């Protein structure tokens, strides 16, 4: 008897729709990715307010201070206490002065955790005021409810 | 002369495996780094260090005094505006501010309006201070924001 040789049938699926979808997904995530979020700190949960809106233009010479729940101040990834914050601020101010600007031109962005004691935030502001900084931005989350 | 049959076309199949591999890697990267953006905004406050040599103090220049008291747990215990107790109701605070501000000239230049000084207990949660700032800064009327008080400052921290 003659046996038929069984050729393995390679079923080739059409990959085109899948690739289309995958590219669409990539495009979606690429558009939504926000590298500016690097400004955020995981230890800080901002309070909410209905009045604020995202700024239309970025602040000039921002100095971002994260104030955590236990009162630690984070500036440029480095932790400070209220007593040592002056050193970090001076470092930032040196850069601003090198650009020919004065401390009054800088904006201190305070991102404080919602449960931080208000006194800690006041102390941070006082230290910044001692360094002749006078523009402050209290950052809060937009409340759309 | 014998011509070859050219009808048979050679099918060139591009190998897609490597491309799909990379595309999936990209997809995984973007999915992992994806974070829903929370919109943030600022309360911009100009707070220069108070000069010690302030000359004659005009009564009309005195800021409104907003006192926020906390219980030992840091929760809001009372709101007092110019020594008037308002309980813990931020709406009452807002109404008080509206009545105080409406008595003033409407054509105030920017930066020349009334000022509020927030005097808070040290351990009060920052969230309540922001609520108070929201109440005195303005309110929403539909999509419009009605501004009340622009100038905000903090009293000395109470230790």
Coordinates of C-alpha atoms in Angstrom, one line a residue:
Chain A
X1 CA 0.0 0.0 0.0
X2 CA 1.2 3.4 -0.8
X3 CA 1.3 5.8 2.1
X4 CA 0.7 9.4 1.4
X5 CA 3.4 11.6 2.8
X6 CA 1.8 14.0 5.2
X7 CA 3.0 17.4 4.7
X8 CA 2.8 19.5 7.8
X9 CA 0.5 22.4 7.0
X10 CA 1.9 25.6 8.3
X11 CA -1.1 27.7 9.2
X12 CA 0.1 31.2 8.7
X13 CA -2.2 33.7 10.5
X14 CA -2.5 37.1 9.2
X15 CA -0.6 39.3 11.5
X16 CA -1.6 42.6 10.0
X17 CA -4.5 43.5 12.3
X18 CA -2.6 42.6 15.4
X19 CA 0.4 44.8 14.4
X20 CA -2.0 47.6 13.6
X21 CA -3.6 47.4 17.0
X22 CA -0.2 47.2 18.8
X23 CA 1.0 50.3 16.9
X24 CA -2.1 52.1 17.9
X25 CA -1.6 51.2 21.5
X26 CA 2.0 52.4 21.4
X27 CA 0.9 55.6 19.8
X28 CA -1.7 56.1 22.5
X29 CA 0.8 55.5 25.4
X30 CA 3.4 57.6 23.7
X31 CA 1.1 60.6 23.5
X32 CA -0.1 60.2 27.1
X33 CA 3.3 59.7 28.7
X34 CA 4.3 62.7 30.8
X35 CA 7.9 63.1 31.5
X36 CA 7.1 66.3 33.5
X37 CA 5.9 64.1 36.2
X38 CA 9.4 63.7 37.4
X39 CA 8.7 66.8 39.4
X40 CA 6.4 64.7 41.6
X41 CA 7.4 62.9 44.7
X42 CA 5.7 59.6 45.7
X43 CA 5.8 60.6 49.4
X44 CA 3.7 63.7 48.9
X45 CA 0.0 63.6 48.4
X46 CA -1.2 67.1 47.6
X47 CA -4.3 68.6 49.1
X48 CA -7.1 69.5 46.7
X49 CA -8.8 72.7 45.7
X50 CA -11.5 73.6 43.3
X51 CA -10.0 77.0 42.5
X52 CA -6.7 76.1 40.9
X53 CA -6.1 75.5 37.3
X54 CA -3.0 74.1 35.6
X55 CA -0.7 77.1 34.8
X56 CA -0.7 78.2 31.2
X57 CA 3.0 78.9 31.2
X58 CA 5.7 77.4 33.3
X59 CA 7.0 79.3 36.3
X60 CA 10.3 81.2 35.9
X61 CA 13.2 79.9 37.9
X62 CA 11.2 77.4 40.0
X63 CA 12.6 75.9 43.2
X64 CA 10.5 72.9 44.0
X65 CA 10.3 71.9 47.7
X66 CA 8.6 68.7 48.6
X67 CA 7.4 68.7 52.3
X68 CA 6.6 65.2 53.5
X69 CA 4.2 64.3 56.2
X70 CA 7.0 64.1 58.8
X71 CA 8.3 67.5 57.9
X72 CA 11.3 66.5 55.8
X73 CA 12.0 68.9 52.9
X74 CA 13.2 67.4 49.7
X75 CA 15.0 69.7 47.3
X76 CA 16.6 68.3 44.1
X77 CA 16.3 64.7 45.4
X78 CA 18.1 65.5 48.6
X79 CA 16.5 65.5 52.0
X80 CA 16.8 68.5 54.3
X81 CA 15.4 69.6 57.6
X82 CA 14.1 73.1 58.3
X83 CA 17.4 73.9 59.9
X84 CA 19.5 72.7 57.0
X85 CA 17.3 73.8 54.2
X86 CA 19.2 77.1 54.0
X87 CA 22.2 75.2 52.5
X88 CA 20.1 73.7 49.7
X89 CA 18.4 77.0 49.0
X90 CA 21.7 78.8 48.8
X91 CA 22.9 76.3 46.2
X92 CA 19.9 77.0 44.1
X93 CA 20.2 80.7 44.5
X94 CA 23.8 80.6 43.4
X95 CA 22.6 79.2 40.1
X96 CA 20.0 81.9 39.8
X97 CA 22.4 84.7 40.7
X98 CA 24.9 83.3 38.1
X99 CA 22.2 83.9 35.5
X100 CA 22.0 87.5 36.6
X101 CA 18.7 87.3 38.4
X102 CA 17.9 88.1 42.0
X103 CA 16.2 85.8 44.5
X104 CA 13.0 87.9 44.1
X105 CA 12.7 86.5 40.5
X106 CA 12.7 82.9 41.7
X107 CA 9.5 81.0 42.4
X108 CA 9.4 78.7 45.3
X109 CA 7.0 75.9 44.6
X110 CA 5.8 74.2 47.8
X111 CA 4.5 70.8 47.3
X112 CA 3.4 69.8 50.8
X113 CA 1.7 66.6 51.9
X114 CA -1.9 67.2 52.9
X115 CA -1.4 65.9 56.4
X116 CA 1.8 67.9 57.1
X117 CA 1.5 70.1 60.1
X118 CA 0.9 73.6 58.8
X119 CA 3.6 74.9 61.1
X120 CA 6.2 72.9 59.1
X121 CA 5.1 74.6 55.9
X122 CA 5.3 78.0 57.6
X123 CA 8.8 77.2 58.8
X124 CA 9.8 76.3 55.3
X125 CA 8.4 79.6 54.0
X126 CA 10.2 81.5 56.8
X127 CA 13.5 79.9 55.9
X128 CA 12.9 80.8 52.2
X129 CA 12.0 84.4 53.2
X130 CA 15.2 84.7 55.1
X131 CA 17.0 83.9 51.8
X132 CA 15.2 86.9 50.2
X133 CA 12.8 84.7 48.3
X134 CA 9.4 86.2 48.1
X135 CA 7.4 84.5 45.4
X136 CA 5.7 81.3 46.6
X137 CA 3.4 78.9 44.8
X138 CA 1.5 76.5 47.0
X139 CA 0.9 73.6 44.7
X140 CA -2.4 71.7 45.0
X141 CA -4.3 69.2 43.0
X142 CA -7.2 70.4 40.9
X143 CA -10.5 69.2 42.4
X144 CA -13.0 68.7 39.6
X145 CA -15.7 67.1 41.7
Chain B
X1 CA 15.1 29.6 -28.3
X2 CA 13.3 28.3 -25.3
X3 CA 12.0 30.9 -22.9
X4 CA 11.6 30.2 -19.3
X5 CA 8.2 30.4 -17.9
X6 CA 8.2 33.6 -15.8
X7 CA 4.8 33.3 -14.3
X8 CA 6.1 31.8 -11.2
X9 CA 6.8 34.7 -9.0
X10 CA 9.0 34.2 -6.1
X11 CA 7.3 35.2 -2.9
X12 CA 9.5 37.2 -0.6
X13 CA 8.2 36.9 3.0
X14 CA 9.7 39.3 5.4
X15 CA 10.4 37.8 8.8
X16 CA 8.2 39.8 11.2
X17 CA 9.3 38.1 14.4
X18 CA 12.0 40.5 15.4
X19 CA 9.9 43.5 14.7
X20 CA 7.0 42.2 16.7
X21 CA 9.4 41.4 19.5
X22 CA 10.6 45.0 19.6
X23 CA 7.1 46.4 19.2
X24 CA 5.9 44.4 22.2
X25 CA 8.9 45.6 24.2
X26 CA 8.0 49.2 23.4
X27 CA 4.4 48.5 24.3
X28 CA 5.4 47.0 27.7
X29 CA 7.6 50.0 28.4
X30 CA 4.9 52.5 27.8
X31 CA 2.3 50.5 29.7
X32 CA 4.6 50.2 32.7
X33 CA 5.6 53.9 32.7
X34 CA 2.0 55.1 32.2
X35 CA 0.7 57.2 34.9
X36 CA -2.6 59.1 34.9
X37 CA -1.7 62.7 35.0
X38 CA -3.3 64.6 37.9
X39 CA -3.8 68.2 37.0
X40 CA -2.1 70.5 39.5
X41 CA -2.2 74.2 40.0
X42 CA -0.8 76.8 42.2
X43 CA -1.9 79.4 44.7
X44 CA 0.6 82.1 43.9
X45 CA 1.4 84.1 47.0
X46 CA 3.8 87.0 47.2
X47 CA 5.3 87.0 50.7
X48 CA 8.3 89.2 51.2
X49 CA 9.9 89.2 54.6
X50 CA 8.0 91.8 56.6
X51 CA 10.1 94.9 57.1
X52 CA 10.6 95.8 60.7
X53 CA 10.7 99.5 60.0
X54 CA 7.1 99.9 59.0
X55 CA 6.1 103.5 59.6
X56 CA 2.7 104.7 60.6
X57 CA 0.1 102.0 60.4
X58 CA -3.0 102.9 58.7
X59 CA -6.1 101.2 60.1
X60 CA -7.4 100.4 56.6
X61 CA -4.2 98.6 55.8
X62 CA -4.6 96.1 58.6
X63 CA -5.1 92.6 57.3
X64 CA -8.1 90.5 58.1
X65 CA -7.1 88.0 60.8
X66 CA -8.0 84.5 60.1
X67 CA -7.3 82.2 63.1
X68 CA -7.3 78.4 62.6
X69 CA -7.3 76.3 65.7
X70 CA -6.5 72.6 65.8
X71 CA -7.2 69.8 68.2
X72 CA -4.3 67.6 69.4
X73 CA -4.9 65.3 66.4
X74 CA -4.3 68.1 63.9
X75 CA -8.0 68.3 62.9
X76 CA -9.7 71.6 62.6
X77 CA -11.3 72.7 65.8
X78 CA -12.4 76.3 65.0
X79 CA -12.2 79.1 62.5
X80 CA -12.2 82.7 63.7
X81 CA -12.3 85.6 61.3
X82 CA -11.5 88.9 63.0
X83 CA -12.4 87.3 66.4
X84 CA -15.7 86.0 65.1
X85 CA -16.1 82.3 65.7
X86 CA -17.3 80.5 62.5
X87 CA -17.2 76.9 63.8
X88 CA -15.5 74.6 61.3
X89 CA -17.5 75.6 58.3
X90 CA -15.5 76.9 55.4
X91 CA -18.7 78.1 53.7
X92 CA -19.4 80.4 56.6
X93 CA -15.9 81.7 56.2
X94 CA -16.4 82.3 52.6
X95 CA -19.7 84.2 53.2
X96 CA -18.0 86.3 55.9
X97 CA -15.2 87.2 53.4
X98 CA -17.8 88.0 50.7
X99 CA -19.6 90.4 53.1
X100 CA -16.3 92.0 54.2
X101 CA -14.9 92.4 50.7
X102 CA -18.2 93.6 49.1
X103 CA -18.0 96.7 51.3
X104 CA -14.7 97.7 49.7
X105 CA -14.3 99.6 46.5
X106 CA -14.7 97.3 43.5
X107 CA -12.2 99.0 41.4
X108 CA -9.2 97.9 43.4
X109 CA -6.0 97.6 41.4
X110 CA -4.3 94.3 41.3
X111 CA -2.2 93.7 44.4
X112 CA -4.0 96.6 46.2
X113 CA -6.9 94.7 47.6
X114 CA -7.6 93.5 51.1
X115 CA -5.1 91.2 52.7
X116 CA -5.7 88.2 55.0
X117 CA -3.3 87.0 57.6
X118 CA -3.6 83.3 58.4
X119 CA -2.6 82.5 61.9
X120 CA -2.7 78.7 62.3
X121 CA -1.9 76.3 65.1
X122 CA 1.4 74.5 64.4
X123 CA -0.1 71.0 64.2
X124 CA -3.1 71.8 62.0
X125 CA -3.1 69.7 58.9
X126 CA -2.0 71.6 55.8
X127 CA -5.1 70.5 54.0
X128 CA -7.2 72.7 56.2
X129 CA -5.0 75.7 55.5
X130 CA -5.5 75.1 51.7
X131 CA -9.2 74.8 52.3
X132 CA -9.1 78.2 54.1
X133 CA -7.1 79.8 51.4
X134 CA -9.6 78.4 48.8
X135 CA -12.5 79.9 50.8
X136 CA -10.9 83.4 51.1
X137 CA -9.4 83.4 47.5
X138 CA -12.7 83.1 45.7
X139 CA -15.4 80.8 44.5
X140 CA -16.7 79.1 41.4
X141 CA -19.7 80.4 39.7
X142 CA -20.3 77.9 36.9
X143 CA -17.1 77.9 34.9
X144 CA -16.1 81.4 36.1
X145 CA -13.9 82.0 39.1
X146 CA -14.9 85.0 41.3
X147 CA -11.9 86.3 43.1
X148 CA -12.2 87.6 46.6
X149 CA -8.8 88.1 48.3
X150 CA -5.5 87.9 46.4
X151 CA -3.1 88.9 49.1
X152 CA -2.4 86.2 51.7
X153 CA 0.3 86.0 54.3
X154 CA 1.1 83.8 57.2
X155 CA 1.5 84.9 60.8
X156 CA 4.5 83.7 62.7
X157 CA 4.5 80.0 63.3
X158 CA 3.1 79.0 66.7
X159 CA 5.5 76.5 68.3

